[in-house]
Amino acid sequence: MSRFLSNKRLILLMLGVIVLVALISYSLRDRANVSFPEQIIKDTVGAGQSLFSGPAHFVTGIFDNVDSLLNTYKENQHLKGRLEEFAAVQAEVTDLRSENDQLKEIVGKEADLRDYNPIQATVIARNPDQWEEKIILNKGRSDGVEPDMAIMTARGLIGKVALVTASTSTVELVSTQNPNYRVSAMVLGGEEGVFGLIEGYDTERRELLLKRIDAQIELEVGQQVVSSGLGGIFPKGIIIGEITEVSIDEFGLTKLAYVKPAADFTLLNHVIIADRAMPDGDQAESEAAAEAEAAAEEDES
């Protein structure tokens, strides 16, 4: 009798292990949507992570402030030397913005590829097994976050939203090994209209790969790479990184450039979610019709 009970317990234990492994395998798969139970678990865990990450960020902020105070004098001297240069740049930016507003009025354009509403968020979790792949933020659908929104820091682009729950969102970094992950980019300086795609990440060099550039185009080390805004996800003009090396593919048809990321993927605390507030076609058409009707009424009066 005791042997039967022992075998029965062993069978139940094996079945439990099989079910547990199956559930873990299912939850680790890359999916566009999460199930309702997973949403509850993610939101609950996210709330707990937010509770613990707050004091951790506070303590980190104290040490950062102490370090900043130690370097204040040196930075102050450096900033004084750059003050005149900054004033000149600021005047030029003001003039360009004024000119841009005038051009928008001429063509009747309300938004461009650079427009987005920033949503501030904090990193609350990061899986050590996917350190270069994904992070979890404390903002979700209730805060206006949706899948495919671009994520950046003050230094540059870091990724896009992959999964969203009510109060959290999972971000897939540009350093991911996902072969389907692409960022439409352009190279600043030199020839105009140099476009390509960020496809892949070299883990040994810790650099991004800029591909599909015409072999006839001249690229130089040190040129900046920014988002082009043409992919429909990432706003235009977000800094991605700097070219460190240029080579030609084996067929001699396109060039490959190694890009050192501007953002530091290893230390991510506070990020910005880019909500691209661009009117869709129907809204733009209705706005244009309303403007035409108002103009006609003015003419009649």
XYZ file of C-alpha atoms in Angstrom:
301
model
C 0.000 0.000 0.000
C 2.831 2.387 0.931
C 4.570 1.596 -2.367
C 1.389 2.483 -4.305
C 1.098 5.829 -2.503
C 4.762 6.517 -3.150
C 4.358 5.852 -6.897
C 1.217 7.975 -6.983
C 3.030 10.906 -5.390
C 5.905 10.507 -7.846
C 3.488 10.561 -10.809
C 1.732 13.671 -9.467
C 5.101 15.364 -8.929
C 6.190 14.599 -12.498
C 2.896 15.904 -13.897
C 3.284 19.094 -11.874
C 6.808 19.627 -13.185
C 5.649 19.084 -16.782
C 2.779 21.582 -16.389
C 5.125 24.127 -14.765
C 7.703 23.824 -17.562
C 4.968 24.164 -20.183
C 3.623 27.326 -18.526
C 7.125 28.836 -18.296
C 7.850 28.060 -21.955
C 4.552 29.616 -23.013
C 5.121 32.791 -20.991
C 8.665 33.276 -22.349
C 7.600 33.320 -25.980
C 7.645 36.663 -27.832
C 4.018 37.596 -28.424
C 2.233 40.726 -29.512
C -0.409 40.432 -26.751
C -0.517 39.184 -23.193
C -3.296 37.085 -21.686
C -5.550 38.380 -18.907
C -3.853 36.323 -16.154
C -0.464 37.562 -17.355
C -1.711 41.154 -17.263
C -2.808 40.721 -13.646
C 0.534 39.177 -12.696
C 2.564 41.806 -14.574
C 0.589 44.686 -13.030
C 0.906 43.197 -9.537
C 4.611 42.554 -9.926
C 5.046 45.984 -11.510
C 3.401 47.647 -8.491
C 5.782 45.813 -6.167
C 8.766 46.661 -8.322
C 7.732 50.327 -8.362
C 7.528 50.253 -4.551
C 11.085 48.958 -4.219
C 12.573 50.864 -7.163
C 11.503 54.220 -5.694
C 13.806 54.040 -2.605
C 16.556 52.513 -4.755
C 16.411 55.418 -7.198
C 16.304 57.822 -4.235
C 19.496 56.398 -2.741
C 21.144 56.361 -6.165
C 20.096 59.972 -6.636
C 21.799 60.949 -3.352
C 25.118 59.478 -4.487
C 24.691 61.090 -7.899
C 24.066 64.464 -6.264
C 27.191 64.155 -4.111
C 29.245 63.293 -7.186
C 27.704 66.217 -9.054
C 28.620 68.628 -6.257
C 32.236 67.473 -6.371
C 32.388 68.244 -10.093
C 30.356 71.472 -10.020
C 33.297 73.877 -10.043
C 35.009 72.199 -12.989
C 31.774 72.010 -14.996
C 30.985 75.637 -14.146
C 34.284 76.808 -15.617
C 33.680 74.743 -18.733
C 30.137 76.081 -19.137
C 31.317 79.661 -18.810
C 33.672 79.067 -21.715
C 30.810 77.715 -23.826
C 28.300 80.421 -22.888
C 29.024 82.711 -25.809
C 28.869 79.789 -28.234
C 25.550 78.681 -26.744
C 24.078 82.173 -27.128
C 24.947 82.151 -30.836
C 23.457 78.681 -31.327
C 20.323 79.659 -29.426
C 19.821 82.686 -31.655
C 20.212 80.490 -34.738
C 17.725 77.917 -33.373
C 15.201 80.659 -32.614
C 15.526 81.974 -36.154
C 15.117 78.478 -37.635
C 12.031 77.794 -35.513
C 10.480 81.051 -36.638
C 11.205 80.182 -40.252
C 9.796 76.679 -39.745
C 6.555 78.090 -38.301
C 6.226 80.425 -41.289
C 6.714 77.550 -43.731
C 4.079 75.507 -41.894
C 1.626 78.365 -42.246
C 2.384 78.616 -45.975
C 1.753 74.929 -46.695
C -1.023 74.568 -44.103
C 0.810 71.823 -42.264
C -0.013 71.324 -38.588
C 2.436 68.539 -37.732
C 5.642 67.029 -39.033
C 7.693 63.883 -38.476
C 9.341 65.374 -35.389
C 6.096 65.917 -33.447
C 5.446 63.809 -30.360
C 4.130 64.146 -26.818
C 6.709 63.059 -24.206
C 5.624 60.675 -21.431
C 8.097 60.426 -18.541
C 8.689 56.897 -17.224
C 10.998 55.004 -14.852
C 12.653 51.624 -15.350
C 11.334 49.303 -12.618
C 12.705 45.915 -13.714
C 15.260 44.300 -15.962
C 15.751 40.588 -16.590
C 19.447 39.595 -16.241
C 18.930 36.974 -18.974
C 17.692 39.680 -21.365
C 19.800 42.616 -20.125
C 20.561 43.817 -23.658
C 17.080 42.996 -24.930
C 14.236 44.300 -22.742
C 13.313 46.574 -19.819
C 10.035 47.174 -17.939
C 8.623 50.660 -17.275
C 6.151 51.924 -14.667
C 3.789 53.439 -17.266
C 1.118 51.502 -19.153
C -2.110 51.765 -21.093
C -3.765 53.911 -18.402
C -1.016 56.505 -18.967
C -1.557 56.595 -22.731
C 1.199 54.143 -23.661
C 0.593 51.951 -26.704
C 2.672 49.283 -28.498
C 5.388 50.481 -30.904
C 5.887 53.850 -29.199
C 9.523 54.986 -29.341
C 11.608 55.110 -26.145
C 14.583 57.423 -25.615
C 16.796 58.997 -22.996
C 18.374 62.441 -22.938
C 21.287 60.969 -24.913
C 19.388 59.173 -27.650
C 17.120 56.397 -28.878
C 16.991 53.116 -26.929
C 14.010 51.128 -28.252
C 10.255 50.797 -28.627
C 7.312 49.445 -26.629
C 6.679 45.741 -27.253
C 3.989 44.812 -24.687
C 1.579 46.965 -22.660
C -0.571 46.263 -19.606
C -2.723 48.658 -17.595
C 0.176 50.013 -15.513
C 3.405 48.662 -17.057
C 5.051 48.380 -20.448
C 7.828 46.153 -21.772
C 10.406 47.830 -24.013
C 12.462 46.019 -26.639
C 15.836 47.740 -26.940
C 17.564 48.478 -30.249
C 20.358 46.201 -29.011
C 18.035 43.207 -29.335
C 18.963 40.161 -31.381
C 15.482 40.072 -32.937
C 16.082 39.796 -36.735
C 12.782 41.567 -37.473
C 13.707 44.677 -35.489
C 14.476 47.646 -37.766
C 14.844 51.391 -37.356
C 14.669 53.733 -40.336
C 17.699 56.032 -40.030
C 19.594 58.738 -41.872
C 23.186 59.990 -41.751
C 23.874 63.660 -41.012
C 26.614 65.612 -42.771
C 28.147 64.994 -46.152
C 25.675 64.063 -48.873
C 22.002 64.844 -48.358
C 19.386 62.134 -48.181
C 21.607 59.279 -46.941
C 19.140 56.747 -45.573
C 19.522 53.227 -44.231
C 18.157 50.728 -41.726
C 19.460 49.861 -38.281
C 19.374 46.057 -38.435
C 21.183 44.019 -35.816
C 23.613 44.525 -32.950
C 27.209 43.359 -32.690
C 27.537 42.068 -29.107
C 31.346 41.934 -29.242
C 31.764 45.513 -30.466
C 28.599 46.640 -28.616
C 27.601 48.602 -31.711
C 24.554 48.819 -33.982
C 24.616 47.833 -37.655
C 23.470 50.370 -40.259
C 22.682 48.512 -43.496
C 21.233 48.986 -47.005
C 23.261 52.077 -47.928
C 24.141 52.531 -51.587
C 27.775 51.585 -52.261
C 28.331 54.819 -54.211
C 27.548 57.010 -51.199
C 30.537 58.305 -49.253
C 30.385 57.838 -45.481
C 32.911 59.007 -42.934
C 33.792 57.903 -39.431
C 32.340 60.323 -36.898
C 29.133 61.159 -38.782
C 25.999 61.147 -36.654
C 23.083 58.801 -37.311
C 19.539 59.850 -36.374
C 16.053 58.448 -36.870
C 14.508 59.468 -40.197
C 10.874 59.407 -39.069
C 9.897 57.495 -42.215
C 9.123 54.201 -40.492
C 6.001 55.569 -38.811
C 7.175 54.636 -35.283
C 10.215 56.700 -34.342
C 9.979 60.515 -34.571
C 12.446 62.229 -36.857
C 15.751 63.547 -35.556
C 16.322 61.343 -32.477
C 20.044 60.686 -32.094
C 20.972 57.028 -32.536
C 24.758 57.134 -32.504
C 27.995 57.814 -34.346
C 29.642 55.896 -37.198
C 32.867 54.153 -36.139
C 33.616 52.017 -39.222
C 32.357 51.638 -42.802
C 32.676 48.524 -44.971
C 31.166 47.095 -48.197
C 29.134 43.901 -48.287
C 30.397 40.786 -50.039
C 28.490 41.594 -53.238
C 29.770 45.182 -53.426
C 26.265 46.609 -53.802
C 25.643 48.214 -50.397
C 27.642 49.545 -47.482
C 27.570 48.499 -43.834
C 28.346 50.988 -41.085
C 29.038 50.251 -37.422
C 27.284 52.766 -35.175
C 28.262 53.387 -31.563
C 25.005 54.061 -29.664
C 24.659 57.513 -28.129
C 22.614 56.123 -25.208
C 24.078 53.855 -22.543
C 22.000 50.651 -22.470
C 23.647 49.356 -19.284
C 22.435 52.200 -17.042
C 18.786 53.025 -17.707
C 16.727 54.699 -14.982
C 14.518 57.445 -16.402
C 13.301 57.384 -20.004
C 10.930 59.250 -22.319
C 8.089 57.591 -24.225
C 7.333 59.352 -27.519
C 3.596 59.541 -28.184
C 3.407 60.646 -31.811
C 0.387 62.940 -31.800
C -0.059 63.154 -35.547
C -3.592 63.445 -36.975
C -4.676 60.591 -39.196
C -5.881 61.032 -42.741
C -9.575 61.404 -41.854
C -8.853 63.957 -39.157
C -6.552 65.973 -41.421
C -9.137 65.869 -44.208
C -11.915 67.051 -41.878
C -9.702 69.860 -40.553
C -8.896 70.963 -44.094
C -12.594 70.921 -45.029
C -13.445 72.994 -41.946
C -10.776 75.550 -42.833
C -12.045 75.777 -46.426
C -15.634 76.253 -45.223
C -14.552 78.986 -42.798
C -12.619 80.747 -45.579
C -15.662 80.581 -47.867
C -17.870 82.124 -45.178
C -15.401 84.965 -44.734
C -15.399 85.637 -48.486
C -19.202 85.755 -48.542
C -19.323 88.164 -45.628
